[in-house]
N, CA, C and O atoms as a GROMACS GRO file, in nm:
protein
  348
    1MET      N    1  -2.677  -2.170   0.076
    1MET     CA    2  -2.630  -2.035   0.099
    1MET      C    3  -2.498  -2.041   0.176
    1MET      O    4  -2.490  -2.106   0.279
    2GLN      N    5  -2.395  -1.972   0.125
    2GLN     CA    6  -2.265  -1.973   0.191
    2GLN      C    7  -2.253  -1.857   0.288
    2GLN      O    8  -2.307  -1.748   0.265
    3CYS      N    9  -2.183  -1.882   0.396
    3CYS     CA   10  -2.156  -1.778   0.496
    3CYS      C   11  -2.047  -1.686   0.442
    3CYS      O   12  -1.948  -1.734   0.386
    4ARG      N   13  -2.063  -1.555   0.457
    4ARG     CA   14  -1.964  -1.459   0.408
    4ARG      C   15  -1.829  -1.476   0.478
    4ARG      O   16  -1.725  -1.448   0.418
    5ASP      N   17  -1.829  -1.521   0.603
    5ASP     CA   18  -1.707  -1.532   0.680
    5ASP      C   19  -1.638  -1.668   0.665
    5ASP      O   20  -1.536  -1.694   0.729
    6MET      N   21  -1.694  -1.755   0.580
    6MET     CA   22  -1.635  -1.886   0.560
    6MET      C   23  -1.499  -1.870   0.491
    6MET      O   24  -1.487  -1.800   0.391
    7LEU      N   25  -1.397  -1.936   0.547
    7LEU     CA   26  -1.263  -1.923   0.493
    7LEU      C   27  -1.242  -2.020   0.377
    7LEU      O   28  -1.291  -2.133   0.379
    8THR      N   29  -1.170  -1.974   0.277
    8THR     CA   30  -1.140  -2.054   0.160
    8THR      C   31  -0.988  -2.070   0.151
    8THR      O   32  -0.914  -1.972   0.160
    9LYS      N   33  -0.943  -2.193   0.133
    9LYS     CA   34  -0.800  -2.218   0.117
    9LYS      C   35  -0.752  -2.155  -0.014
    9LYS      O   36  -0.817  -2.166  -0.117
   10GLU      N   37  -0.637  -2.091  -0.005
   10GLU     CA   38  -0.574  -2.032  -0.123
   10GLU      C   39  -0.426  -2.065  -0.120
   10GLU      O   40  -0.374  -2.109  -0.017
   11HIS      N   41  -0.360  -2.046  -0.232
   11HIS     CA   42  -0.215  -2.063  -0.238
   11HIS      C   43  -0.150  -1.925  -0.245
   11HIS      O   44  -0.194  -1.837  -0.319
   12PHE      N   45  -0.045  -1.908  -0.165
   12PHE     CA   46   0.027  -1.780  -0.156
   12PHE      C   47   0.175  -1.804  -0.182
   12PHE      O   48   0.230  -1.907  -0.144
   13LEU      N   49   0.239  -1.708  -0.248
   13LEU     CA   50   0.383  -1.715  -0.267
   13LEU      C   51   0.451  -1.689  -0.133
   13LEU      O   52   0.421  -1.591  -0.066
   14ILE      N   53   0.542  -1.777  -0.095
   14ILE     CA   54   0.612  -1.760   0.031
   14ILE      C   55   0.688  -1.627   0.033
   14ILE      O   56   0.698  -1.563   0.137
   15SER      N   57   0.740  -1.586  -0.081
   15SER     CA   58   0.815  -1.460  -0.089
   15SER      C   59   0.728  -1.337  -0.063
   15SER      O   60   0.781  -1.230  -0.036
   16ASP      N   61   0.596  -1.350  -0.072
   16ASP     CA   62   0.505  -1.238  -0.048
   16ASP      C   63   0.461  -1.229   0.098
   16ASP      O   64   0.380  -1.143   0.133
   17ILE      N   65   0.513  -1.318   0.184
   17ILE     CA   66   0.468  -1.324   0.324
   17ILE      C   67   0.575  -1.266   0.416
   17ILE      O   68   0.691  -1.307   0.412
   18ARG      N   69   0.534  -1.171   0.499
   18ARG     CA   70   0.623  -1.111   0.598
   18ARG      C   71   0.594  -1.174   0.734
   18ARG      O   72   0.479  -1.188   0.774
   19VAL      N   73   0.701  -1.212   0.803
   19VAL     CA   74   0.688  -1.269   0.937
   19VAL      C   75   0.728  -1.160   1.037
   19VAL      O   76   0.839  -1.109   1.030
   20PRO      N   77   0.637  -1.124   1.130
   20PRO     CA   78   0.671  -1.022   1.230
   20PRO      C   79   0.794  -1.063   1.312
   20PRO      O   80   0.813  -1.181   1.341
   21ALA      N   81   0.876  -0.964   1.348
   21ALA     CA   82   1.001  -0.989   1.423
   21ALA      C   83   0.974  -1.065   1.552
   21ALA      O   84   1.050  -1.155   1.588
   22LYS      N   85   0.867  -1.032   1.622
   22LYS     CA   86   0.833  -1.100   1.747
   22LYS      C   87   0.810  -1.248   1.723
   22LYS      O   88   0.849  -1.331   1.806
   23ARG      N   89   0.749  -1.282   1.612
   23ARG     CA   90   0.720  -1.422   1.577
   23ARG      C   91   0.850  -1.496   1.544
   23ARG      O   92   0.864  -1.613   1.579
   24LYS      N   93   0.944  -1.428   1.477
   24LYS     CA   94   1.070  -1.493   1.437
   24LYS      C   95   1.148  -1.544   1.557
   24LYS      O   96   1.224  -1.640   1.545
   25LYS      N   97   1.131  -1.482   1.672
   25LYS     CA   98   1.203  -1.522   1.792
   25LYS      C   99   1.155  -1.656   1.848
   25LYS      O  100   1.220  -1.714   1.935
   26THR      N  101   1.042  -1.706   1.798
   26THR     CA  102   0.984  -1.830   1.852
   26THR      C  103   1.026  -1.954   1.775
   26THR      O  104   0.979  -2.064   1.805
   27LEU      N  105   1.115  -1.940   1.676
   27LEU     CA  106   1.153  -2.053   1.592
   27LEU      C  107   1.223  -2.161   1.673
   27LEU      O  108   1.321  -2.134   1.743
   28ASP      N  109   1.172  -2.283   1.663
   28ASP     CA  110   1.228  -2.402   1.729
   28ASP      C  111   1.274  -2.495   1.617
   28ASP      O  112   1.193  -2.552   1.546
   29LEU      N  113   1.406  -2.509   1.602
   29LEU     CA  114   1.460  -2.587   1.490
   29LEU      C  115   1.419  -2.733   1.495
   29LEU      O  116   1.401  -2.795   1.390
   30GLY      N  117   1.405  -2.790   1.614
   30GLY     CA  118   1.360  -2.929   1.625
   30GLY      C  119   1.218  -2.945   1.574
   30GLY      O  120   1.187  -3.041   1.503
   31LYS      N  121   1.133  -2.852   1.612
   31LYS     CA  122   0.994  -2.855   1.566
   31LYS      C  123   0.987  -2.836   1.414
   31LYS      O  124   0.910  -2.902   1.345
   32LEU      N  125   1.069  -2.743   1.364
   32LEU     CA  126   1.072  -2.717   1.220
   32LEU      C  127   1.113  -2.844   1.144
   32LEU      O  128   1.053  -2.878   1.042
   33GLN      N  129   1.215  -2.914   1.195
   33GLN     CA  130   1.261  -3.036   1.127
   33GLN      C  131   1.153  -3.144   1.129
   33GLN      O  132   1.131  -3.212   1.029
   34ALA      N  133   1.085  -3.160   1.243
   34ALA     CA  134   0.980  -3.261   1.252
   34ALA      C  135   0.865  -3.230   1.156
   34ALA      O  136   0.812  -3.321   1.092
   35ILE      N  137   0.828  -3.104   1.146
   35ILE     CA  138   0.720  -3.064   1.054
   35ILE      C  139   0.764  -3.085   0.909
   35ILE      O  140   0.685  -3.133   0.827
   36ALA      N  141   0.888  -3.050   0.878
   36ALA     CA  142   0.938  -3.068   0.741
   36ALA      C  143   0.937  -3.217   0.703
   36ALA      O  144   0.898  -3.251   0.592
   37GLU      N  145   0.979  -3.303   0.794
   37GLU     CA  146   0.978  -3.447   0.766
   37GLU      C  147   0.836  -3.497   0.745
   37GLU      O  148   0.811  -3.578   0.655
   38ASP      N  149   0.743  -3.449   0.826
   38ASP     CA  150   0.602  -3.488   0.810
   38ASP      C  151   0.548  -3.440   0.675
   38ASP      O  152   0.473  -3.511   0.608
   39MET      N  153   0.587  -3.318   0.636
   39MET     CA  154   0.540  -3.264   0.509
   39MET      C  155   0.594  -3.342   0.390
   39MET      O  156   0.528  -3.351   0.287
   40LEU      N  157   0.714  -3.396   0.404
   40LEU     CA  158   0.769  -3.479   0.296
   40LEU      C  159   0.682  -3.602   0.273
   40LEU      O  160   0.663  -3.645   0.159
   41GLU      N  161   0.629  -3.658   0.380
   41GLU     CA  162   0.545  -3.777   0.369
   41GLU      C  163   0.399  -3.746   0.336
   41GLU      O  164   0.337  -3.815   0.256
   42ASN      N  165   0.346  -3.641   0.398
   42ASN     CA  166   0.202  -3.616   0.392
   42ASN      C  167   0.161  -3.485   0.323
   42ASN      O  168   0.042  -3.460   0.305
   43GLY      N  169   0.257  -3.404   0.287
   43GLY     CA  170   0.225  -3.272   0.231
   43GLY      C  171   0.180  -3.177   0.342
   43GLY      O  172   0.182  -3.212   0.460
   44GLN      N  173   0.140  -3.060   0.303
   44GLN     CA  174   0.091  -2.963   0.400
   44GLN      C  175  -0.054  -2.996   0.433
   44GLN      O  176  -0.141  -2.986   0.347
   45THR      N  177  -0.080  -3.036   0.555
   45THR     CA  178  -0.215  -3.077   0.593
   45THR      C  179  -0.294  -2.966   0.664
   45THR      O  180  -0.417  -2.970   0.667
   46THR      N  181  -0.224  -2.868   0.721
   46THR     CA  182  -0.291  -2.760   0.792
   46THR      C  183  -0.251  -2.626   0.730
   46THR      O  184  -0.133  -2.592   0.730
   47PRO      N  185  -0.346  -2.551   0.676
   47PRO     CA  186  -0.315  -2.421   0.616
   47PRO      C  187  -0.268  -2.320   0.722
   47PRO      O  188  -0.305  -2.330   0.839
   48ILE      N  189  -0.187  -2.225   0.679
   48ILE     CA  190  -0.147  -2.115   0.767
   48ILE      C  191  -0.254  -2.007   0.759
   48ILE      O  192  -0.346  -2.016   0.677
   49ARG      N  193  -0.242  -1.904   0.844
   49ARG     CA  194  -0.336  -1.791   0.840
   49ARG      C  195  -0.257  -1.663   0.817
   49ARG      O  196  -0.152  -1.641   0.877
   50LEU      N  197  -0.311  -1.580   0.728
   50LEU     CA  198  -0.247  -1.456   0.689
   50LEU      C  199  -0.348  -1.342   0.691
   50LEU      O  200  -0.469  -1.363   0.686
   51ARG      N  201  -0.294  -1.221   0.700
   51ARG     CA  202  -0.376  -1.102   0.679
   51ARG      C  203  -0.308  -1.018   0.572
   51ARG      O  204  -0.188  -1.033   0.548
   52THR      N  205  -0.382  -0.931   0.512
   52THR     CA  206  -0.326  -0.841   0.412
   52THR      C  207  -0.238  -0.738   0.480
   52THR      O  208  -0.276  -0.681   0.582
   53GLY      N  209  -0.119  -0.714   0.423
   53GLY     CA  210  -0.027  -0.614   0.475
   53GLY      C  211  -0.017  -0.498   0.377
   53GLY      O  212  -0.087  -0.495   0.275
   54LYS      N  213   0.070  -0.403   0.408
   54LYS     CA  214   0.089  -0.289   0.317
   54LYS      C  215   0.141  -0.336   0.182
   54LYS      O  216   0.098  -0.288   0.077
   55THR      N  217   0.233  -0.432   0.186
   55THR     CA  218   0.280  -0.496   0.063
   55THR      C  219   0.279  -0.646   0.089
   55THR      O  220   0.355  -0.693   0.173
   56GLY      N  221   0.199  -0.718   0.022
   56GLY     CA  222   0.190  -0.861   0.040
   56GLY      C  223   0.104  -0.900   0.158
   56GLY      O  224  -0.003  -0.842   0.181
   57PHE      N  225   0.152  -0.999   0.234
   57PHE     CA  226   0.072  -1.056   0.343
   57PHE      C  227   0.156  -1.064   0.470
   57PHE      O  228   0.279  -1.066   0.464
   58VAL      N  229   0.088  -1.069   0.584
   58VAL     CA  230   0.155  -1.081   0.713
   58VAL      C  231   0.108  -1.211   0.778
   58VAL      O  232  -0.011  -1.239   0.783
   59LEU      N  233   0.203  -1.289   0.827
   59LEU     CA  234   0.172  -1.416   0.891
   59LEU      C  235   0.104  -1.393   1.025
   59LEU      O  236   0.149  -1.312   1.106
   60ILE      N  237  -0.005  -1.464   1.048
   60ILE     CA  238  -0.075  -1.460   1.177
   60ILE      C  239  -0.049  -1.590   1.252
   60ILE      O  240  -0.021  -1.589   1.372
   61GLU      N  241  -0.058  -1.703   1.181
   61GLU     CA  242  -0.044  -1.834   1.244
   61GLU      C  243   0.018  -1.932   1.146
   61GLU      O  244  -0.021  -1.935   1.029
   62GLY      N  245   0.114  -2.012   1.193
   62GLY     CA  246   0.173  -2.115   1.109
   62GLY      C  247   0.318  -2.093   1.074
   62GLY      O  248   0.364  -2.134   0.967
   63TYR      N  249   0.393  -2.026   1.163
   63TYR     CA  250   0.533  -1.992   1.134
   63TYR      C  251   0.618  -2.116   1.105
   63TYR      O  252   0.695  -2.116   1.008
   64HIS      N  253   0.606  -2.220   1.185
   64HIS     CA  254   0.689  -2.340   1.163
   64HIS      C  255   0.651  -2.411   1.034
   64HIS      O  256   0.738  -2.464   0.965
   65ARG      N  257   0.524  -2.411   0.999
   65ARG     CA  258   0.482  -2.471   0.872
   65ARG      C  259   0.539  -2.393   0.754
   65ARG      O  260   0.587  -2.451   0.657
   66LEU      N  261   0.533  -2.260   0.765
   66LEU     CA  262   0.586  -2.174   0.659
   66LEU      C  263   0.736  -2.198   0.641
   66LEU      O  264   0.782  -2.215   0.528
   67GLU      N  265   0.810  -2.200   0.751
   67GLU     CA  266   0.955  -2.218   0.742
   67GLU      C  267   0.992  -2.360   0.698
   67GLU      O  268   1.094  -2.379   0.632
   68ALA      N  269   0.911  -2.458   0.734
   68ALA     CA  270   0.936  -2.596   0.689
   68ALA      C  271   0.924  -2.603   0.536
   68ALA      O  272   1.007  -2.664   0.470
   69LEU      N  273   0.822  -2.541   0.483
   69LEU     CA  274   0.804  -2.540   0.337
   69LEU      C  275   0.918  -2.466   0.268
   69LEU      O  276   0.967  -2.508   0.164
   70ARG      N  277   0.959  -2.354   0.329
   70ARG     CA  278   1.071  -2.278   0.273
   70ARG      C  279   1.198  -2.365   0.274
   70ARG      O  280   1.272  -2.367   0.176
   71ALA      N  281   1.223  -2.437   0.384
   71ALA     CA  282   1.341  -2.524   0.395
   71ALA      C  283   1.336  -2.638   0.293
   71ALA      O  284   1.441  -2.685   0.248
   72LEU      N  285   1.216  -2.682   0.258
   72LEU     CA  286   1.201  -2.789   0.159
   72LEU      C  287   1.211  -2.738   0.015
   72LEU      O  288   1.202  -2.816  -0.080
   73GLY      N  289   1.228  -2.607   0.000
   73GLY     CA  290   1.244  -2.550  -0.134
   73GLY      C  291   1.114  -2.516  -0.203
   73GLY      O  292   1.114  -2.488  -0.323
   74GLU      N  293   1.005  -2.518  -0.130
   74GLU     CA  294   0.876  -2.483  -0.190
   74GLU      C  295   0.866  -2.332  -0.207
   74GLU      O  296   0.929  -2.256  -0.133
   75ASP      N  297   0.788  -2.288  -0.305
   75ASP     CA  298   0.770  -2.144  -0.324
   75ASP      C  299   0.628  -2.098  -0.292
   75ASP      O  300   0.600  -1.978  -0.290
   76LYS      N  301   0.538  -2.194  -0.265
   76LYS     CA  302   0.399  -2.160  -0.232
   76LYS      C  303   0.358  -2.231  -0.104
   76LYS      O  304   0.412  -2.336  -0.067
   77VAL      N  305   0.259  -2.171  -0.037
   77VAL     CA  306   0.204  -2.228   0.086
   77VAL      C  307   0.052  -2.216   0.078
   77VAL      O  308  -0.001  -2.120   0.022
   78GLU      N  309  -0.017  -2.314   0.133
   78GLU     CA  310  -0.163  -2.309   0.138
   78GLU      C  311  -0.204  -2.236   0.265
   78GLU      O  312  -0.150  -2.263   0.373
   79GLY      N  313  -0.298  -2.145   0.252
   79GLY     CA  314  -0.339  -2.070   0.370
   79GLY      C  315  -0.477  -2.008   0.357
   79GLY      O  316  -0.542  -2.016   0.253
   80TYR      N  317  -0.517  -1.948   0.466
   80TYR     CA  318  -0.642  -1.873   0.473
   80TYR      C  319  -0.609  -1.726   0.489
   80TYR      O  320  -0.523  -1.689   0.569
   81LEU      N  321  -0.676  -1.642   0.414
   81LEU     CA  322  -0.664  -1.498   0.429
   81LEU      C  323  -0.777  -1.454   0.522
   81LEU      O  324  -0.894  -1.470   0.491
   82VAL      N  325  -0.740  -1.398   0.638
   82VAL     CA  326  -0.839  -1.357   0.736
   82VAL      C  327  -0.835  -1.207   0.752
   82VAL      O  328  -0.737  -1.140   0.721
   83ARG      N  329  -0.947  -1.155   0.802
   83ARG     CA  330  -0.953  -1.011   0.828
   83ARG      C  331  -0.882  -0.982   0.960
   83ARG      O  332  -0.904  -1.052   1.058
   84ALA      N  333  -0.799  -0.880   0.962
   84ALA     CA  334  -0.732  -0.841   1.086
   84ALA      C  335  -0.834  -0.778   1.179
   84ALA      O  336  -0.922  -0.704   1.135
   85GLN      N  337  -0.820  -0.807   1.307
   85GLN     CA  338  -0.909  -0.748   1.406
   85GLN      C  339  -0.836  -0.636   1.476
   85GLN      O  340  -0.725  -0.654   1.526
   86LEU      N  341  -0.897  -0.520   1.479
   86LEU     CA  342  -0.838  -0.406   1.548
   86LEU      C  343  -0.876  -0.411   1.694
   86LEU      O  344  -0.992  -0.436   1.728
   87HIS      N  345  -0.780  -0.386   1.779
   87HIS     CA  346  -0.806  -0.391   1.924
   87HIS      C  347  -0.809  -0.251   1.981
   87HIS      O  348  -0.829  -0.234   2.101
   0.00000   0.00000   0.00000
């Protein structure tokens, strides 16, 4: 029996993902370069996390991984679609 809340890896188009402005301010180019170099050797090993937005998806976790893939010319990213929690 599978748990309803168990996350399943999916592939998402990078162009369908919106990064919140607050998150964009945290970009560290050194970290992005290191992640991109690692991805060239090992691929994407850790999925990002997204929630459904009004149009497409909104990034919750994995900004540097997303931008590393974009810098490498990829058009898809592996991730988990999670339910947004209202506070």
